[in-house]
mmCIF file of C-alpha atoms in Angstrom:
data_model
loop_
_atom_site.group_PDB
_atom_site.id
_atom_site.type_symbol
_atom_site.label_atom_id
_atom_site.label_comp_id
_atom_site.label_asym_id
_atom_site.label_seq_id
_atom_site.Cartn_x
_atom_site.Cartn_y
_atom_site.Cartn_z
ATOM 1 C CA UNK Z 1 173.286 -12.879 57.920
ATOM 2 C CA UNK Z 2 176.758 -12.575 56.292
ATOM 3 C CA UNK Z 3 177.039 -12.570 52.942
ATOM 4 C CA UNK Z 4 178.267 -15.672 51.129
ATOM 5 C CA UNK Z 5 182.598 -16.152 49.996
ATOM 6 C CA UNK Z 6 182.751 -15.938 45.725
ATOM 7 C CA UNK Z 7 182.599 -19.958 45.392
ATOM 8 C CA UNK Z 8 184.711 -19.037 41.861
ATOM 9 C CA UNK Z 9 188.253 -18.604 41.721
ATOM 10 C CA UNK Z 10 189.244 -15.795 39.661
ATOM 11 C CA UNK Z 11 192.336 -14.941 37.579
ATOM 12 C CA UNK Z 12 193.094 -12.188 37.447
ATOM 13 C CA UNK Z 13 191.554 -11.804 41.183
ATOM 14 C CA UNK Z 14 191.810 -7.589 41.160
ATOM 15 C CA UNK Z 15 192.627 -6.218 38.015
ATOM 16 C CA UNK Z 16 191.917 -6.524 34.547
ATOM 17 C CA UNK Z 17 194.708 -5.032 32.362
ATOM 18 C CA UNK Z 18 194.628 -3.740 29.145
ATOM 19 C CA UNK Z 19 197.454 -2.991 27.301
ATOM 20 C CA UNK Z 20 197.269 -0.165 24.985
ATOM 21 C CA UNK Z 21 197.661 1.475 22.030
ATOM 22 C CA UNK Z 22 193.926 1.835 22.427
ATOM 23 C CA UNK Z 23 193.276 2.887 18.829
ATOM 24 C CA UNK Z 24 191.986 -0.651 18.431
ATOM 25 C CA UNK Z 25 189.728 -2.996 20.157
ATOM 26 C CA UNK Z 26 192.430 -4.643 23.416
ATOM 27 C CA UNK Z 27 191.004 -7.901 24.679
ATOM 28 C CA UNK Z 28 191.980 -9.321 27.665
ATOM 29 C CA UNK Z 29 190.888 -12.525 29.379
ATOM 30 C CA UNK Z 30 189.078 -13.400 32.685
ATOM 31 C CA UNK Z 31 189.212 -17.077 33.916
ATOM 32 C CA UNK Z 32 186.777 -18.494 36.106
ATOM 33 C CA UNK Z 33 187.323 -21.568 38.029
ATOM 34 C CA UNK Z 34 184.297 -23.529 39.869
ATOM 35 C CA UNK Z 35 186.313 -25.843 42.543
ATOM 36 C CA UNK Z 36 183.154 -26.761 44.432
ATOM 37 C CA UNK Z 37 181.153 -30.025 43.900
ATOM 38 C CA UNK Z 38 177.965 -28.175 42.664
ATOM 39 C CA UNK Z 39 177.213 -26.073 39.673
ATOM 40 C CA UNK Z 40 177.490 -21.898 39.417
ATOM 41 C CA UNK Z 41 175.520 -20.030 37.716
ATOM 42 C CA UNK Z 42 177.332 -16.751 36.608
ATOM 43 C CA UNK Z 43 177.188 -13.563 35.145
ATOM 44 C CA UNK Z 44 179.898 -9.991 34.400
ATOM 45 C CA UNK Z 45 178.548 -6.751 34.514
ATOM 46 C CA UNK Z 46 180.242 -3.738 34.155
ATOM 47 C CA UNK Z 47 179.728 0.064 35.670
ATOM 48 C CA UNK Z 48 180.300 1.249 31.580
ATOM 49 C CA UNK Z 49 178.476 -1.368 29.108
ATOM 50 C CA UNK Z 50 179.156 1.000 26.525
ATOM 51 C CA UNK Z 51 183.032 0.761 26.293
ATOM 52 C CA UNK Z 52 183.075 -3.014 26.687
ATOM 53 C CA UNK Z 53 181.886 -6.000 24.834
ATOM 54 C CA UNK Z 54 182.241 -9.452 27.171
ATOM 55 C CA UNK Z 55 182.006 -12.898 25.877
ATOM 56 C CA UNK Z 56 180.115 -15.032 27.340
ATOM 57 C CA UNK Z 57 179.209 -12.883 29.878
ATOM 58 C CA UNK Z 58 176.472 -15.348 31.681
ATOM 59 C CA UNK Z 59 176.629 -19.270 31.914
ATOM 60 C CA UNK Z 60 176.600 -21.962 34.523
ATOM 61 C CA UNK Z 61 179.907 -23.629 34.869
ATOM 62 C CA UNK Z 62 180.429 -27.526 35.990
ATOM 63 C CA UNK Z 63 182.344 -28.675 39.401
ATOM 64 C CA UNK Z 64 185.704 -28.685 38.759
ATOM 65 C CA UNK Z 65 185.288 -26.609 35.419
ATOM 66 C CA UNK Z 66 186.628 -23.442 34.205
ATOM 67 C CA UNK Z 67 185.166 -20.876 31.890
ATOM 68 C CA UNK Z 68 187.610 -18.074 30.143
ATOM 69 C CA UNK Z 69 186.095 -15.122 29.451
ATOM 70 C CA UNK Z 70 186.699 -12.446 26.869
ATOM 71 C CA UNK Z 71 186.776 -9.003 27.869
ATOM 72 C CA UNK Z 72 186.809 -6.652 24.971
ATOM 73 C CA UNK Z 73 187.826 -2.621 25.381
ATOM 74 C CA UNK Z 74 186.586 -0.585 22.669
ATOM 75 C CA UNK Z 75 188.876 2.027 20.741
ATOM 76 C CA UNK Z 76 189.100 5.362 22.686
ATOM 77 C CA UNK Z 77 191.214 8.615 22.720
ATOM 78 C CA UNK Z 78 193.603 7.139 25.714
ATOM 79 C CA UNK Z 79 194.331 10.280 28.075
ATOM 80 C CA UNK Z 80 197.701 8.839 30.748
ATOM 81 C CA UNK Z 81 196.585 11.812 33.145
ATOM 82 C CA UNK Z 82 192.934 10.212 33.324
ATOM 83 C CA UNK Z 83 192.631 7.374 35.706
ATOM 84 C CA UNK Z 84 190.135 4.774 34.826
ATOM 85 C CA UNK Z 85 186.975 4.542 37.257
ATOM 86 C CA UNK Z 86 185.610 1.730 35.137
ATOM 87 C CA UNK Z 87 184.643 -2.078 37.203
ATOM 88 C CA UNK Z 88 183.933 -5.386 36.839
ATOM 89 C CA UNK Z 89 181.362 -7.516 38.898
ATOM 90 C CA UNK Z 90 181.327 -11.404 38.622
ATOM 91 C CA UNK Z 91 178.144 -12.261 40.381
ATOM 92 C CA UNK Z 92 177.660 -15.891 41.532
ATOM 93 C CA UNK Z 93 174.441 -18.574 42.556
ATOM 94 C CA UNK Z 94 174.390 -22.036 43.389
ATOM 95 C CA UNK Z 95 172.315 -23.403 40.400
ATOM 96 C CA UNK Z 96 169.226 -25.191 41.405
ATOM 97 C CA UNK Z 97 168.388 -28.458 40.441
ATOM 98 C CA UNK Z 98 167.574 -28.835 36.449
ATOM 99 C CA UNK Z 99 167.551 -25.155 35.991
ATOM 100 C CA UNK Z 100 167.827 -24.348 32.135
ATOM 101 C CA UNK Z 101 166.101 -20.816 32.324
ATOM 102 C CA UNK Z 102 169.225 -18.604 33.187
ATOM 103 C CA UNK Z 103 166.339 -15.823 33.509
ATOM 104 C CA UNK Z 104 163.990 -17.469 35.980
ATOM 105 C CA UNK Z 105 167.483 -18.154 38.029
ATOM 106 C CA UNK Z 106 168.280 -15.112 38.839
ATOM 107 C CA UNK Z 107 164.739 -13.656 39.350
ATOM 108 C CA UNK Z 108 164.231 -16.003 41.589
ATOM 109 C CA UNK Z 109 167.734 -16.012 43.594
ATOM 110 C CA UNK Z 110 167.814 -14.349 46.947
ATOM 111 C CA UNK Z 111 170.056 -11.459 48.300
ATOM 112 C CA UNK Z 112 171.650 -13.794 50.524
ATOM 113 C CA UNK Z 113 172.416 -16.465 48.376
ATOM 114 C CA UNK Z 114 174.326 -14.343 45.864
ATOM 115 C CA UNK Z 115 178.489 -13.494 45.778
ATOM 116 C CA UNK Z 116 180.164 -11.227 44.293
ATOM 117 C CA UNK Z 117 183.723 -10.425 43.256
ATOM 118 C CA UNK Z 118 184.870 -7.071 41.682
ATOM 119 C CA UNK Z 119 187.735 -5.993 39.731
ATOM 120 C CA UNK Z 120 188.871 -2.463 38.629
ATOM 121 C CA UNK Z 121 190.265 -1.719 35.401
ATOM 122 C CA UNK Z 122 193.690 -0.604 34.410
ATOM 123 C CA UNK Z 123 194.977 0.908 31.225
ATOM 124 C CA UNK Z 124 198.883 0.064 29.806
ATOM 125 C CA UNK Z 125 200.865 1.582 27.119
ATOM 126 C CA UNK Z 126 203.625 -0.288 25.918
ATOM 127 C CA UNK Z 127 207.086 0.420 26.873
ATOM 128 C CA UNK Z 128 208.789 2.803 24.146
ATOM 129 C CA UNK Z 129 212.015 2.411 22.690
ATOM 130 C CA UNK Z 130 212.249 -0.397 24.558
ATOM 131 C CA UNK Z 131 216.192 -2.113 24.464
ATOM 132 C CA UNK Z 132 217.812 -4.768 25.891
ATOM 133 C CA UNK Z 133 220.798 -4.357 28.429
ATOM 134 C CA UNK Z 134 223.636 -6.506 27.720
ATOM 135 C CA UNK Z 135 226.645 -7.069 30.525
ATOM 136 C CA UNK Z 136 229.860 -5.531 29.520
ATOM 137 C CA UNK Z 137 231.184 -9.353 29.276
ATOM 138 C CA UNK Z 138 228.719 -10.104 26.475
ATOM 139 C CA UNK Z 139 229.517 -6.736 24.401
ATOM 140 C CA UNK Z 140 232.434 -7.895 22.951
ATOM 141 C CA UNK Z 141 231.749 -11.852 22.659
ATOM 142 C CA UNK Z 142 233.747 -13.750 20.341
ATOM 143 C CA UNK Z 143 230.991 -13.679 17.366
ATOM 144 C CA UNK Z 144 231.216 -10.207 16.899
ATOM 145 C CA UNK Z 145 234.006 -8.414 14.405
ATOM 146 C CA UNK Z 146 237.532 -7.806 15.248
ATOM 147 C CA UNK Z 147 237.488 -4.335 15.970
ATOM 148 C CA UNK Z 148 235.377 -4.660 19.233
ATOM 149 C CA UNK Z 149 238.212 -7.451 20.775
ATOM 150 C CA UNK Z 150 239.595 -6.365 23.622
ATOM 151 C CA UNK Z 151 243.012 -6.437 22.973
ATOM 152 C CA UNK Z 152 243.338 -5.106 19.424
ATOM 153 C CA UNK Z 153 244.556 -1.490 19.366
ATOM 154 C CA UNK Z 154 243.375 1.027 17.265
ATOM 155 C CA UNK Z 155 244.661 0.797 13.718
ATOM 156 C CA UNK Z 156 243.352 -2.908 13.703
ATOM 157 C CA UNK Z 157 239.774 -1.377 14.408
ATOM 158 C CA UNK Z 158 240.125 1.057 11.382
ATOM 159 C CA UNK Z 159 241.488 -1.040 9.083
ATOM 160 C CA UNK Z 160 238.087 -3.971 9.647
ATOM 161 C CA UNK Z 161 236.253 -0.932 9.844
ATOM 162 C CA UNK Z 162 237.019 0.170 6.444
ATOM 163 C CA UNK Z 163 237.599 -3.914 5.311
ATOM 164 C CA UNK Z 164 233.657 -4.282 6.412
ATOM 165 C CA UNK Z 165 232.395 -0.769 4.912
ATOM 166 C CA UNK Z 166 231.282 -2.059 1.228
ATOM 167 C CA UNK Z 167 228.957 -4.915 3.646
ATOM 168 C CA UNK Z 168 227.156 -2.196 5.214
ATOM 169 C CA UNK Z 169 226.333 -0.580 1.991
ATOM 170 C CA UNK Z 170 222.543 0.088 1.631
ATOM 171 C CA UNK Z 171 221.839 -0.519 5.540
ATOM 172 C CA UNK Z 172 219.527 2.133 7.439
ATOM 173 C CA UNK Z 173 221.300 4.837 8.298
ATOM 174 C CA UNK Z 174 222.252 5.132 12.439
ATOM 175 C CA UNK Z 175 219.732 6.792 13.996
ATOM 176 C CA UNK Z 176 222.638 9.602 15.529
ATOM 177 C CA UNK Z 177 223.195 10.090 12.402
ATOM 178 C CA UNK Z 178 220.023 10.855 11.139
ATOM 179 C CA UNK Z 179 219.840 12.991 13.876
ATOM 180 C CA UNK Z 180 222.095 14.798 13.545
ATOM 181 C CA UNK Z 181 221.487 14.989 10.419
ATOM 182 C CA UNK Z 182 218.029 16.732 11.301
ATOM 183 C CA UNK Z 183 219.826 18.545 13.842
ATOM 184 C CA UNK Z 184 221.759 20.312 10.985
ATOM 185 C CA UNK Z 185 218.721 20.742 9.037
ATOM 186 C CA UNK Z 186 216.659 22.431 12.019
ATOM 187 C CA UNK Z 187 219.439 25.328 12.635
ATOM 188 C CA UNK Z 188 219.973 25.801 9.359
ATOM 189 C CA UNK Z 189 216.078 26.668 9.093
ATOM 190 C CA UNK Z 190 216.318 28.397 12.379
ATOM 191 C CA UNK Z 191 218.869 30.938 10.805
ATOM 192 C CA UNK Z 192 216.979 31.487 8.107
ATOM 193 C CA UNK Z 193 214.301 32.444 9.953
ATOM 194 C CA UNK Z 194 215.880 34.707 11.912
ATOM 195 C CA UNK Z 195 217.068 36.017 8.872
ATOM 196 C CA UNK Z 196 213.787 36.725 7.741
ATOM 197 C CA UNK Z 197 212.666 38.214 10.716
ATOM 198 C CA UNK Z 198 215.779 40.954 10.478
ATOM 199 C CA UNK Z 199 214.412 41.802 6.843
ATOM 200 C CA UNK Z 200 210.941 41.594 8.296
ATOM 201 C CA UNK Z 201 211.866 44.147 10.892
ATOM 202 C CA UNK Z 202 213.549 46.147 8.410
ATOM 203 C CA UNK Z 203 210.579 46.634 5.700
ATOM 204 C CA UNK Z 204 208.673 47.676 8.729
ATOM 205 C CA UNK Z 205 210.649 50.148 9.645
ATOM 206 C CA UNK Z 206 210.877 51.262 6.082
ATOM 207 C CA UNK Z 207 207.388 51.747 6.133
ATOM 208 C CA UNK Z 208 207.092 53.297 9.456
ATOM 209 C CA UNK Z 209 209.105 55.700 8.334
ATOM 210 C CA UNK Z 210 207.019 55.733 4.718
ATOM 211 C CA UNK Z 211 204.129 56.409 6.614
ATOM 212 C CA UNK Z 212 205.654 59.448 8.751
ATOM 213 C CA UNK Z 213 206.484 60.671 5.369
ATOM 214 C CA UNK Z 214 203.167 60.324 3.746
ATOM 215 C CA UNK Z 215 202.000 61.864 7.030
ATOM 216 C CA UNK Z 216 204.139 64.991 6.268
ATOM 217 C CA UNK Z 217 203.600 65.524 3.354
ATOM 218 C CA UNK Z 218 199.548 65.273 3.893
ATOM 219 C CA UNK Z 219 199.997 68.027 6.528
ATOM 220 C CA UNK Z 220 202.275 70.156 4.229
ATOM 221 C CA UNK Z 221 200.048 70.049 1.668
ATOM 222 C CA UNK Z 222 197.127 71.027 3.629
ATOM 223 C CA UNK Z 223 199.479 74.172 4.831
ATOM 224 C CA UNK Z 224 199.444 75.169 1.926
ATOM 225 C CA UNK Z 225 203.527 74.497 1.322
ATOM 226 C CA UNK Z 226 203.565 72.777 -1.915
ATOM 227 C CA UNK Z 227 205.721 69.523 -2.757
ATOM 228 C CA UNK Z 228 207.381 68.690 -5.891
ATOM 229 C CA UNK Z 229 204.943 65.885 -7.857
ATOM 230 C CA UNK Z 230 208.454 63.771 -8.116
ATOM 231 C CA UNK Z 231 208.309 62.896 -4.109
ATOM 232 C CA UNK Z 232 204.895 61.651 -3.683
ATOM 233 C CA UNK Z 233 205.695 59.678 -6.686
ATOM 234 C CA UNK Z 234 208.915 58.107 -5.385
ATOM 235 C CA UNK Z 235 207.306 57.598 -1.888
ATOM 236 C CA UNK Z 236 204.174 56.047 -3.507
ATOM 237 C CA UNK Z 237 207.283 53.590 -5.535
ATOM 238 C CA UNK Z 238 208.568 52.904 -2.539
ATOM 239 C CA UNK Z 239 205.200 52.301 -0.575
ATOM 240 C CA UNK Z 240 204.429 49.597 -3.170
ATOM 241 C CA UNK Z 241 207.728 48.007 -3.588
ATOM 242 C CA UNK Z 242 208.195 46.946 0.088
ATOM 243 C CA UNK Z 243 204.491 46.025 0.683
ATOM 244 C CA UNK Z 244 204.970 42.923 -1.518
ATOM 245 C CA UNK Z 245 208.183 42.060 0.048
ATOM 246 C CA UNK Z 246 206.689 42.304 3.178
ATOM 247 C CA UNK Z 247 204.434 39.609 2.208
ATOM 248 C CA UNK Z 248 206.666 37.624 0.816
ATOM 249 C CA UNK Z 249 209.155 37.890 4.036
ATOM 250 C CA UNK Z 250 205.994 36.728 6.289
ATOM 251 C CA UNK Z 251 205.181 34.106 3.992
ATOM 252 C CA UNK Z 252 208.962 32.852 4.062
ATOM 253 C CA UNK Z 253 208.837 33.127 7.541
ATOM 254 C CA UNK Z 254 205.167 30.495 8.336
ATOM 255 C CA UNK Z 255 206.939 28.134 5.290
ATOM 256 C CA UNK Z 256 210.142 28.036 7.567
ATOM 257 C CA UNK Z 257 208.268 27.370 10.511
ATOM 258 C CA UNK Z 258 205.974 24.617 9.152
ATOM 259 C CA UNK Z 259 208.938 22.894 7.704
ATOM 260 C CA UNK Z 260 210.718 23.056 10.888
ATOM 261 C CA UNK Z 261 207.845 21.309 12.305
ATOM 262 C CA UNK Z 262 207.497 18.626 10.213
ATOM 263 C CA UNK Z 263 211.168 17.949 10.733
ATOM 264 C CA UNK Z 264 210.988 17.863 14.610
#
């Protein structure tokens, strides 16, 4: 026997959308439309209860009524390269005659008498830095100041540039501005971090060469070939001069990185 046509009309008929950010609960809303002459018993289920919260998400709806119903997404880490495998079922009976146990309905309903309609989920972020596109006509519109007239040449712009300065006085700064701005503030830190690896490069080599010394003299002395008291003590001077600087070059270096960071 072939299985029954959903009696319900649905909207949306496919897909339920949910538009992001998802660090919140995103509800969306599922109509359901009974056009026949009889009453429809109803009920939503999902393939993962756990992530959704649907209200009502059983009832019997009148001829000619229509039911909206809540479908609420619980927050979640939102991955874009993940595609959502989550569903929707609206299942559907003719209600029997003075039914009021919703239970004892659908216990008793048979295979054949049931419909079905599924939908698949889909998950939106919202459109970034999202700007309107003006025609070129509307650009320059007669509301706007002077300077951007066609028709005005360019010592007319300066001068209501300069005439509306003290105006924009306490205004957010342009955000090229600012970025450039940060720009600035990024090379500057990227030079001094190169400058700090140079030095850093340069203390080690010191004490490369410190240690080839200490080396040296370790093997002279065990030759037998003795060494003046006054150059182990200047090497040993030296040895623990550049080890702090070493440290503090390397701890220059992680500050200028974290800051550069932050800034990006």
């Amino acid at each position: 026997m072939a299985k029954l046509e959903q009696v319900l009309i649905l909207e949306p008929p496919i897909e339920l959308k949910f538009k992001g950010p998802f660090t919140d609960v995103v509800t969306t809303n599922l109509k359901l439309k009974n056009p026949s002459d009889k009453r429809v018993c109803f009920k939503v289920k999902t393939t993962a209860p756990r992530r959704y919260c649907v209200r009502p998400n059983s009832g019997i709806i009148d001829p000619g009524s229509m039911v909206t119903v809540s479908v609420m997404l619980q927050p979640f880490d939102y991955d874009p390269n993940e595609k959502s495998k989550h569903k929707f079922m609206v299942q559907t009976v003719y209600a029997p005659a003075g039914a009021a146990d919703m239970d004892a309905v659908w216990k008793d309903a048979k295979a054949e008498d049931l419909m079905d309609s599924k939908l698949r989920c889909v998950f939106e972020l919202p459109f970034e830095n999202e700007k309107s596109v003006q025609s070129p006509g509307s650009a320059c519109g007669s509301n706007l100041p002077t300077m951007c007239r066609p028709g005005n040449d360019l010592e007319t712009s300066k001068s209501a540039a300069v005439t509306n300065a003290p105006k924009s006085e306490g205004l957010p700064m342009p955000k090229s501005v600012s970025t450039s701005l940060d720009d600035i503030e990024v090379r500057k830190l990227m030079e001094e971090c190169k400058r700090l690896q140079a030095e850093l490069a340069k203390i080690t080599d010191e004490n490369r060469q410190l240690k080839d010394d200490g080396l040296r003299l370790r093997k002279a002395a065990q030759s037998g070939n003795p060494v003046s008291s006054t150059s182990n003590a200047a090497v040993r001077d030296h040895g623990s001069t550049a080890l702090p600087s070493l440290l503090v070059v390397i701890a220059a270096i992680f500050i200028g990185f974290f800051l550069g960071k932050f800034i990006l």
